[in-house]
CSV table of C-alpha atoms in Angstrom, one decimal:
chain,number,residue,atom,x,y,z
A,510,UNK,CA,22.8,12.0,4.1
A,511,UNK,CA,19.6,12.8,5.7
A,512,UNK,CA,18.2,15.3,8.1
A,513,UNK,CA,18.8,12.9,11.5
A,514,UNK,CA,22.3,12.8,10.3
A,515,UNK,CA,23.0,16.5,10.0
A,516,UNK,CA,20.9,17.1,13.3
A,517,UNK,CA,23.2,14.5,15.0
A,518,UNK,CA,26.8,15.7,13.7
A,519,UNK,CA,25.6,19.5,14.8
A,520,UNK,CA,24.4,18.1,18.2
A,521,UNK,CA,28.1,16.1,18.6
A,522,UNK,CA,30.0,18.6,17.5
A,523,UNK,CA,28.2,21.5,19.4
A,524,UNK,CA,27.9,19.7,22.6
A,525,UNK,CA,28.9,16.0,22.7
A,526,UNK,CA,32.6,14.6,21.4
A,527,UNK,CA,33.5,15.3,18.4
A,528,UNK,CA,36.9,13.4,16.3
A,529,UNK,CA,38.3,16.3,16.7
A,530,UNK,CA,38.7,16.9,20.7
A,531,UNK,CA,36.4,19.1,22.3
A,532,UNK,CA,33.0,20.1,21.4
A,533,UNK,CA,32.3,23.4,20.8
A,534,UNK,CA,30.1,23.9,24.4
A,535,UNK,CA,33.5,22.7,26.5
A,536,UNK,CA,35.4,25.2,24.5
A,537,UNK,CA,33.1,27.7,25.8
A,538,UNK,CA,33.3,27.0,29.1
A,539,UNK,CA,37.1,26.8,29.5
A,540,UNK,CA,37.7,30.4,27.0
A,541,UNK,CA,38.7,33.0,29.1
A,542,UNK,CA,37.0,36.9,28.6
A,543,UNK,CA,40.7,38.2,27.9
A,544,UNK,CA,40.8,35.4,25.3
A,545,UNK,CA,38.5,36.4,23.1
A,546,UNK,CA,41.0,38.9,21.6
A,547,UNK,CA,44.2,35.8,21.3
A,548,UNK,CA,44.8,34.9,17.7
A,549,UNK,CA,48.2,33.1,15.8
A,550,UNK,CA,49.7,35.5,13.9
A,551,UNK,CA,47.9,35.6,10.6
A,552,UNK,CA,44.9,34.1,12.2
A,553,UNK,CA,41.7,35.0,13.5
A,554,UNK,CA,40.8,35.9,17.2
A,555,UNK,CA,39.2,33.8,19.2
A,556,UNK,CA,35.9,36.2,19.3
A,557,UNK,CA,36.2,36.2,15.5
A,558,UNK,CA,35.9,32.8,15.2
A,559,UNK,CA,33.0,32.8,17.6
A,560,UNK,CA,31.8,35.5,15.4
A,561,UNK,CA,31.6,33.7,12.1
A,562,UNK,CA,29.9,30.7,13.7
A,563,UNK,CA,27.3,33.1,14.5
A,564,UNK,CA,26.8,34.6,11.7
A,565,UNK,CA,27.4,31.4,9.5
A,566,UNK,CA,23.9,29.7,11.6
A,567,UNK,CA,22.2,33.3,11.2
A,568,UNK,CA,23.1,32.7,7.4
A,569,UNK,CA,21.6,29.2,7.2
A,570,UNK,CA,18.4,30.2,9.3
A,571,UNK,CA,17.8,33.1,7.5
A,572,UNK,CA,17.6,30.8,4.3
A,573,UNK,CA,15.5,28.2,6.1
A,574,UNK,CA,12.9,30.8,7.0
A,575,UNK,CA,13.1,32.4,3.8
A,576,UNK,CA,12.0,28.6,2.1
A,577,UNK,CA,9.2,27.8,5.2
A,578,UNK,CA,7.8,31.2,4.3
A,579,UNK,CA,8.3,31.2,0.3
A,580,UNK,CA,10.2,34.6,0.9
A,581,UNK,CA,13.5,36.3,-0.3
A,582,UNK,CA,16.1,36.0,1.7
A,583,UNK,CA,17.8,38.9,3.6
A,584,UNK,CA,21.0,37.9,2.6
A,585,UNK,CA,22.9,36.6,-0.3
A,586,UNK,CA,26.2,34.4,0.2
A,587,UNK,CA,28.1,37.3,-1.1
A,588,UNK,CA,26.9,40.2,1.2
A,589,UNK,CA,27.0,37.0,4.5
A,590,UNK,CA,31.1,36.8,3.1
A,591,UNK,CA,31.6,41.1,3.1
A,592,UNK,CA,30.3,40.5,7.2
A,593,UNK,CA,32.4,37.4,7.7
A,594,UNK,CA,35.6,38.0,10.0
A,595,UNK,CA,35.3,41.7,10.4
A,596,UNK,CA,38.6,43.2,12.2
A,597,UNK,CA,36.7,43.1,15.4
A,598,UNK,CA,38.0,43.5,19.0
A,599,UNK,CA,36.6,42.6,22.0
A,600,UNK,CA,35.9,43.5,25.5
A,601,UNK,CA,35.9,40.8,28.2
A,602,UNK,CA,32.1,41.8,28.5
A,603,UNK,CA,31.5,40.8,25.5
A,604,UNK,CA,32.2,36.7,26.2
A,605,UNK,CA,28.6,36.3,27.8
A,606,UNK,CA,26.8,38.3,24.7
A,607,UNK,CA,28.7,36.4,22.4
A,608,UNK,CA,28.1,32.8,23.9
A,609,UNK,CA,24.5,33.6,24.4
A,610,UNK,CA,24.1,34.1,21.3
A,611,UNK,CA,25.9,30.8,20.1
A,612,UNK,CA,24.0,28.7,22.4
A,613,UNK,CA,20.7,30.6,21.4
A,614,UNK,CA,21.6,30.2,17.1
A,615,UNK,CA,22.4,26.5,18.0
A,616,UNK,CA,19.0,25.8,19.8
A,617,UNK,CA,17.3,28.2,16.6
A,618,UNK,CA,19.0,25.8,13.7
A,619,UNK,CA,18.0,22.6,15.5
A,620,UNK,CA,14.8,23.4,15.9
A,621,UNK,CA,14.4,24.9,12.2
A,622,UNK,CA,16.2,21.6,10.9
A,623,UNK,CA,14.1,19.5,12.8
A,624,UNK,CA,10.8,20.9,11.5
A,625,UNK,CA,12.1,19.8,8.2
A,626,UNK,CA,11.8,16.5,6.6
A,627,UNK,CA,14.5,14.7,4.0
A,628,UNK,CA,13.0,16.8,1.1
A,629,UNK,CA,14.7,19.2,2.6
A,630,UNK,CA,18.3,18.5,1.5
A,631,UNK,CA,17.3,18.2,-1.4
A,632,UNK,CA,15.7,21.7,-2.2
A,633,UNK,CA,17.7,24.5,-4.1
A,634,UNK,CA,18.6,27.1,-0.9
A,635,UNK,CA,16.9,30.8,-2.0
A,636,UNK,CA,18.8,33.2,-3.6
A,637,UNK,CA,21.9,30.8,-4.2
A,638,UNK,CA,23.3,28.0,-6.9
A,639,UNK,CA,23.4,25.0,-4.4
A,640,UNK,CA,21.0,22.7,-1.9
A,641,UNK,CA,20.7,22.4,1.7
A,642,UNK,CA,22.3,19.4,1.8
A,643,UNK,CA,25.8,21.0,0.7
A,644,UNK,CA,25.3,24.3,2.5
A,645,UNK,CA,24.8,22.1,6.0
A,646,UNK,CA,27.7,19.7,5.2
């Protein structure tokens, strides 16, 4: 794997077509405000799973910075899962908040990715027992 490839699956899935239907930018723009608070029984709402993909690329650039600036990161994977799919609900004004902030976390990772090089993949992620390359598989 190298760092073309994992900037090229999160560019298809985020906003080009994906093997699995719809990239994630068509999904926003077909969602609904009053959707945001759907879920399956037993599942997650729709806003929660926006949510988590949020805070999952705030995770990973939180990490990346921590490396480029030899720092400690602010979070460890443990306190990132006690935040991950909080029992949230959402107003239909919340939609435009919450996919500005995905589109703005994509365009952050890509470019934080792209100032890398292969090495990258490679290196042990801060504060955690695995690389880059599996925590962006």
């Amino acid at each position: 794997m190298t760092k073309n490839e994992i900037l090229d699956y999160l560019h298809e899935v985020f906003e080009g077509s994906p093997w699995f239907g719809n990239s994630i930018s068509a999904y926003l723009q077909e969602i609904e405000s009053e959707m945001l608070n759907f879920s399956f029984p037993g599942g997650n709402s729709v806003g929660q799973v926006f949510d988590h993909m949020i805070l999952w690329r705030e995770f990973v650039m939180d990490k990346l910075n921590a490396l480029d600036h030899n720092q400690i990161p602010v979070q460890t994977q443990s306190q990132f899962e006690a935040e991950d799919w909080p029992g949230k609900t959402f107003k239909e004004s919340d939609k435009n908040v919450l996919f500005a902030k995905i589109r703005a976390t994509q365009k952050a990772l890509v470019q934080l990715i792209e100032a890398e090089n292969d090495e990258l993949l490679h290196k042990m992620v801060p504060g955690e027992s695995y690389n880059f390359e599996f925590l962006l598989m």
